[in-house]
XYZ file of N, CA and C in Angstrom:
432
model
N 0.820 -1.194 0.000
C 0.000 0.000 0.000
C 0.865 1.260 0.000
N 1.963 1.261 0.725
C 2.873 2.395 0.758
C 3.488 2.634 -0.616
N 3.798 1.574 -1.326
C 4.372 1.688 -2.667
C 3.367 2.338 -3.617
N 2.124 1.919 -3.521
C 1.092 2.508 -4.374
C 0.924 3.994 -4.072
N 0.972 4.342 -2.790
C 0.845 5.745 -2.419
C 2.013 6.561 -2.979
N 3.235 6.025 -2.905
C 4.395 6.723 -3.447
C 4.243 6.943 -4.947
N 3.761 5.929 -5.657
C 3.560 6.066 -7.100
C 2.540 7.170 -7.392
N 1.473 7.191 -6.614
C 0.435 8.192 -6.813
C 0.943 9.587 -6.460
N 1.556 9.721 -5.286
C 1.932 11.027 -4.766
C 3.076 11.672 -5.546
N 3.935 10.874 -6.119
C 5.110 11.443 -6.767
C 5.082 11.322 -8.278
N 3.910 11.088 -8.834
C 3.771 11.147 -10.284
C 4.041 12.576 -10.715
N 4.603 12.746 -11.892
C 4.925 14.076 -12.397
C 3.714 14.982 -12.473
N 2.584 14.485 -12.936
C 1.407 15.330 -13.099
C 0.887 15.831 -11.762
N 0.896 14.994 -10.755
C 0.402 15.391 -9.448
C 1.288 16.472 -8.833
N 2.594 16.305 -8.940
C 3.524 17.301 -8.396
C 3.377 18.616 -9.159
N 3.265 18.525 -10.496
C 3.079 19.741 -11.296
C 1.799 20.464 -10.901
N 0.729 19.705 -10.677
C -0.536 20.305 -10.288
C -0.413 20.987 -8.920
N 0.271 20.352 -7.991
C 0.452 20.937 -6.663
C 1.235 22.250 -6.758
N 2.275 22.261 -7.568
C 3.061 23.486 -7.752
C 2.188 24.572 -8.371
N 1.374 24.200 -9.366
C 0.479 25.169 -10.002
C -0.519 25.755 -9.027
N -1.058 24.925 -8.149
C -2.021 25.405 -7.149
C -1.343 26.374 -6.183
N -0.140 26.045 -5.755
C 0.581 26.925 -4.827
C 0.900 28.267 -5.487
N 1.365 28.234 -6.732
C 1.687 29.472 -7.440
C 0.405 30.272 -7.688
N -0.690 29.573 -8.019
C -1.967 30.251 -8.226
C -2.447 30.953 -6.973
N -2.303 30.312 -5.835
C -2.687 30.943 -4.569
C -1.852 32.181 -4.281
N -0.560 32.065 -4.514
C 0.314 33.223 -4.296
C -0.013 34.333 -5.280
N -0.321 33.973 -6.520
C -0.677 34.970 -7.527
C -1.968 35.681 -7.138
N -2.923 34.941 -6.604
C -4.172 35.548 -6.143
C -3.918 36.567 -5.048
N -2.997 36.267 -4.150
C -2.629 37.202 -3.074
C -2.004 38.466 -3.655
N -1.152 38.294 -4.660
C -0.504 39.449 -5.298
C -1.547 40.323 -5.996
N -2.481 39.699 -6.713
C -3.526 40.464 -7.398
C -4.393 41.202 -6.386
N -4.754 40.544 -5.299
C -5.567 41.200 -4.258
C -4.834 42.413 -3.703
N -3.554 42.262 -3.433
C -2.774 43.388 -2.923
C -2.675 44.499 -3.964
N -2.482 44.133 -5.218
C -2.412 45.133 -6.288
C -3.693 45.956 -6.330
N -4.821 45.275 -6.256
C -6.102 45.985 -6.343
C -6.355 46.812 -5.093
N -6.235 46.197 -3.906
C -6.581 46.892 -2.662
C -5.582 47.980 -2.283
N -4.295 47.728 -2.529
C -3.270 48.651 -2.044
C -2.788 49.666 -3.076
N -3.014 49.394 -4.368
C -2.511 50.309 -5.396
C -3.643 50.874 -6.256
N -4.421 49.991 -6.903
C -5.433 50.472 -7.836
C -6.577 51.214 -7.153
N -7.150 50.633 -6.112
C -8.311 51.265 -5.473
C -7.964 52.626 -4.851
N -6.816 52.787 -4.204
C -6.477 54.142 -3.736
C -6.310 55.135 -4.890
N -5.753 54.683 -6.023
C -5.626 55.584 -7.170
C -6.997 55.948 -7.740
N -7.889 54.965 -7.832
C -9.249 55.230 -8.311
C -9.965 56.157 -7.332
N -9.810 55.896 -6.033
C -10.424 56.757 -5.021
C -9.900 58.175 -5.101
N -8.621 58.308 -5.350
C -8.005 59.639 -5.449
C -8.547 60.403 -6.655
N -8.880 59.665 -7.729
C -9.381 60.300 -8.946
C -10.848 60.709 -8.829
N -11.553 60.202 -7.826
C -12.965 60.546 -7.660
C -13.097 61.806 -6.811
N -14.209 62.520 -6.963
C -14.421 63.714 -6.121
C -14.482 63.323 -4.644
N -13.753 64.010 -3.823
C -13.774 63.757 -2.386
C -12.871 62.619 -1.953
N -11.963 62.167 -2.813
C -11.031 61.070 -2.487
C -11.762 59.873 -1.870
N -12.655 59.290 -2.614
C -13.518 58.202 -2.171
C -12.701 56.984 -1.739
N -12.948 56.507 -0.516
C -12.303 55.304 -0.001
C -13.276 54.135 -0.174
N -13.012 53.266 -1.138
C -13.949 52.201 -1.450
C -14.104 51.193 -0.315
N -13.075 50.987 0.483
C -13.172 50.004 1.562
C -14.189 50.429 2.621
N -14.507 51.696 2.699
C -15.448 52.215 3.686
C -16.827 52.513 3.098
N -17.087 52.139 1.872
C -18.355 52.475 1.229
C -19.400 51.404 1.521
N -20.544 51.853 1.987
C -21.641 50.931 2.281
C -22.957 51.680 2.168
N -24.025 50.906 2.106
C -25.370 51.449 2.058
C -26.157 50.794 3.184
N -26.822 51.600 4.004
C -27.600 51.078 5.129
C -28.974 50.663 4.605
N -29.287 49.380 4.724
C -30.598 48.886 4.309
C -31.577 48.902 5.479
N -31.079 48.689 6.678
C -31.929 48.712 7.868
C -31.048 48.983 9.081
N -31.620 49.655 10.076
C -30.900 49.924 11.318
C -30.641 51.400 11.505
N -30.315 51.780 12.748
C -30.031 53.171 13.090
C -28.531 53.415 13.116
N -27.938 53.497 11.938
C -26.504 53.749 11.822
C -26.304 55.255 11.713
N -25.456 55.824 12.579
C -25.202 57.268 12.503
C -24.627 57.644 11.133
N -25.084 58.752 10.601
C -24.615 59.182 9.286
C -23.121 59.502 9.337
N -22.407 59.033 8.346
C -20.964 59.263 8.272
C -20.141 58.320 9.126
N -20.775 57.326 9.736
C -20.051 56.377 10.582
C -19.159 55.493 9.718
N -18.041 55.068 10.294
C -17.157 54.170 9.565
C -17.833 52.808 9.411
N -17.316 52.012 8.519
C -17.889 50.685 8.279
C -17.824 49.839 9.546
N -16.744 49.947 10.284
C -16.587 49.188 11.531
C -17.669 49.558 12.544
N -17.922 50.845 12.703
C -18.962 51.308 13.632
C -20.336 50.874 13.142
N -20.578 50.972 11.838
C -21.870 50.586 11.271
C -22.142 49.103 11.483
N -21.114 48.291 11.426
C -21.294 46.846 11.630
C -21.611 46.517 13.088
N -21.195 47.361 14.007
C -21.441 47.105 15.425
C -22.842 47.492 15.870
N -23.542 48.280 15.047
C -24.911 48.692 15.405
C -25.814 47.471 15.323
N -26.573 47.241 16.426
C -27.484 46.091 16.464
C -28.562 46.221 15.402
N -28.921 45.109 14.825
C -30.000 45.020 13.835
C -29.740 45.845 12.573
N -28.497 46.159 12.309
C -28.209 46.900 11.079
C -27.963 45.904 9.943
N -28.459 46.253 8.770
C -28.220 45.467 7.566
C -27.510 46.391 6.590
N -26.311 45.993 6.191
C -25.477 46.842 5.347
C -25.214 46.178 4.002
N -25.136 46.999 2.998
C -24.716 46.560 1.669
C -23.353 47.184 1.441
N -22.295 46.401 1.630
C -20.923 46.929 1.538
C -20.455 46.850 0.089
N -20.903 47.789 -0.701
C -20.614 47.760 -2.129
C -19.158 48.092 -2.435
N -18.465 48.766 -1.569
C -17.046 49.069 -1.793
C -16.206 47.809 -1.816
N -16.487 46.888 -0.875
C -15.767 45.613 -0.857
C -16.075 44.804 -2.112
N -17.330 44.849 -2.542
C -17.717 44.132 -3.752
C -17.005 44.705 -4.978
N -16.895 46.023 -5.054
C -16.192 46.655 -6.178
C -14.733 46.225 -6.208
N -14.102 46.193 -5.056
C -12.711 45.765 -4.969
C -12.557 44.308 -5.391
N -13.430 43.439 -4.902
C -13.364 42.019 -5.271
C -13.634 41.822 -6.757
N -14.535 42.608 -7.320
C -14.843 42.496 -8.749
C -13.649 42.886 -9.603
N -12.967 43.946 -9.224
C -11.781 44.358 -9.973
C -10.692 43.293 -9.858
N -10.512 42.713 -8.678
C -9.542 41.622 -8.508
C -9.881 40.455 -9.422
N -11.155 40.106 -9.483
C -11.586 38.994 -10.336
C -11.283 39.274 -11.805
N -11.589 40.477 -12.260
C -11.369 40.810 -13.672
C -9.883 40.727 -14.020
N -9.030 41.248 -13.154
C -7.589 41.192 -13.414
C -7.102 39.748 -13.436
N -7.514 38.961 -12.455
C -7.105 37.560 -12.388
C -7.614 36.786 -13.596
N -8.865 37.005 -13.992
C -9.426 36.318 -15.154
C -8.691 36.718 -16.426
N -8.333 37.985 -16.558
C -7.598 38.443 -17.739
C -6.232 37.784 -17.829
N -5.520 37.738 -16.732
C -4.195 37.115 -16.735
C -4.300 35.621 -17.045
N -5.265 34.937 -16.434
C -5.446 33.509 -16.723
C -5.817 33.287 -18.178
N -6.662 34.145 -18.747
C -7.030 34.049 -20.155
C -5.788 34.160 -21.034
N -4.938 35.142 -20.747
C -3.731 35.336 -21.556
C -2.779 34.150 -21.436
N -2.628 33.616 -20.227
C -1.739 32.469 -20.026
C -2.273 31.236 -20.748
N -3.564 30.964 -20.602
C -4.150 29.792 -21.259
C -4.101 29.945 -22.773
N -4.374 31.153 -23.268
C -4.319 31.399 -24.713
C -2.913 31.134 -25.244
N -1.906 31.591 -24.528
C -0.506 31.369 -24.927
C -0.186 29.882 -24.893
N -0.673 29.176 -23.873
C -0.429 27.738 -23.738
C -1.083 26.969 -24.879
N -2.325 27.299 -25.203
C -3.039 26.614 -26.284
C -2.364 26.904 -27.627
N -1.929 28.146 -27.832
C -1.240 28.495 -29.074
C 0.049 27.687 -29.218
N 0.763 27.492 -28.115
C 1.998 26.701 -28.172
C 1.692 25.243 -28.511
N 0.608 24.712 -27.955
C 0.228 23.332 -28.269
C -0.182 23.192 -29.726
N -0.899 24.164 -30.266
C -1.317 24.107 -31.660
C -0.129 24.181 -32.593
N 0.889 24.972 -32.257
C 2.098 25.047 -33.084
C 2.804 23.705 -33.124
N 2.831 23.020 -31.969
C 3.465 21.700 -31.930
C 2.724 20.720 -32.822
N 1.376 20.785 -32.827
C 0.587 19.879 -33.640
C 0.742 20.180 -35.122
N 0.914 21.458 -35.495
C 1.008 21.854 -36.884
C 2.406 21.681 -37.458
N 3.385 21.375 -36.644
C 4.753 21.219 -37.133
C 4.791 20.091 -38.160
N 5.447 20.344 -39.304
C 5.497 19.303 -40.342
C 6.319 18.112 -39.883
N 5.874 16.962 -40.312
C 6.617 15.755 -39.954
C 7.860 15.673 -40.824
N 8.951 15.130 -40.312
C 10.190 15.062 -41.077
C 10.036 14.100 -42.269
N 10.831 14.379 -43.300
C 10.813 13.522 -44.486
C 11.263 12.124 -44.094
N 10.625 11.102 -44.664
C 11.051 9.742 -44.347
C 12.442 9.471 -44.906
N 13.231 8.716 -44.180
C 14.573 8.363 -44.618
C 14.457 7.204 -45.611
N 14.981 7.440 -46.809
C 14.893 6.431 -47.870
C 16.194 5.649 -47.954
N 16.066 4.402 -48.317
C 17.277 3.580 -48.504
C 18.022 4.060 -49.743
N 19.268 3.644 -49.894
C 20.099 4.060 -51.029
C 19.491 3.589 -52.347
N 18.902 2.405 -52.334
C 18.305 1.880 -53.562
C 17.106 2.734 -53.986
N 16.276 3.098 -53.028
C 15.107 3.909 -53.333
C 15.531 5.290 -53.808
N 16.562 5.855 -53.181
C 17.065 7.156 -53.612
C 17.575 7.091 -55.049
N 18.334 6.037 -55.387
C 18.873 5.871 -56.732
C 17.744 5.710 -57.747
N 16.756 4.893 -57.430
C 15.629 4.705 -58.338
C 14.849 6.017 -58.529
N 14.708 6.815 -57.468
C 14.020 8.110 -57.566
C 14.796 9.049 -58.484
N 16.123 9.063 -58.360
C 16.939 9.906 -59.230
C 16.808 9.480 -60.692
N 16.822 8.169 -60.932
C 16.677 7.664 -62.305
C 15.311 8.067 -62.866
N 14.269 7.903 -62.077
C 12.924 8.273 -62.523
C 12.856 9.745 -62.877
N 13.410 10.601 -61.981
C 13.379 12.035 -62.225
C 14.181 12.396 -63.467
N 15.324 11.749 -63.653
C 16.179 12.014 -64.836
C 15.441 11.616 -66.116
N 14.785 10.478 -66.104
C 14.051 10.030 -67.294
C 12.852 10.944 -67.559
N 12.218 11.460 -66.510
C 11.073 12.343 -66.701
C 11.483 13.679 -67.271
N 12.690 14.142 -66.949
C 13.161 15.445 -67.423
C 13.907 15.367 -68.747
N 14.122 14.186 -69.289
C 14.875 13.990 -70.518
C 14.078 14.530 -71.713
N 14.771 15.170 -72.640
C 14.108 15.681 -73.845
C 13.879 14.510 -74.823
N 12.650 14.340 -75.357
C 12.407 13.221 -76.303
C 12.931 13.500 -77.689
């Protein structure tokens, strides 16, 4: 049973998949940081009033003081909030991640298609076949 597990666990495809999952997780963290720490502050800065998307919400129910921070609004009993700023940030992260994955997969598929379209090498002919081919070609090109 241990031998079977070793064969399963250390197959090339399984290890490659594990590495891909780890890199994908790290890439997701990088994209999240890019959006939350760089893009969203720049977008907020470009809006009137330097809009901070992480603090944007809409009160659907409850007595939340006007202008309260998101943290304070969440502490109000019986409050129902629509935190659209967090959703906007997550949506932008998704679009960036989907775009990068699309480009990577497209490049990968294009590379596979090039491999499939590569011409097969000419068959190696024996000396006799080569000689007979030369004779045939010479006779075909001869002036009558």
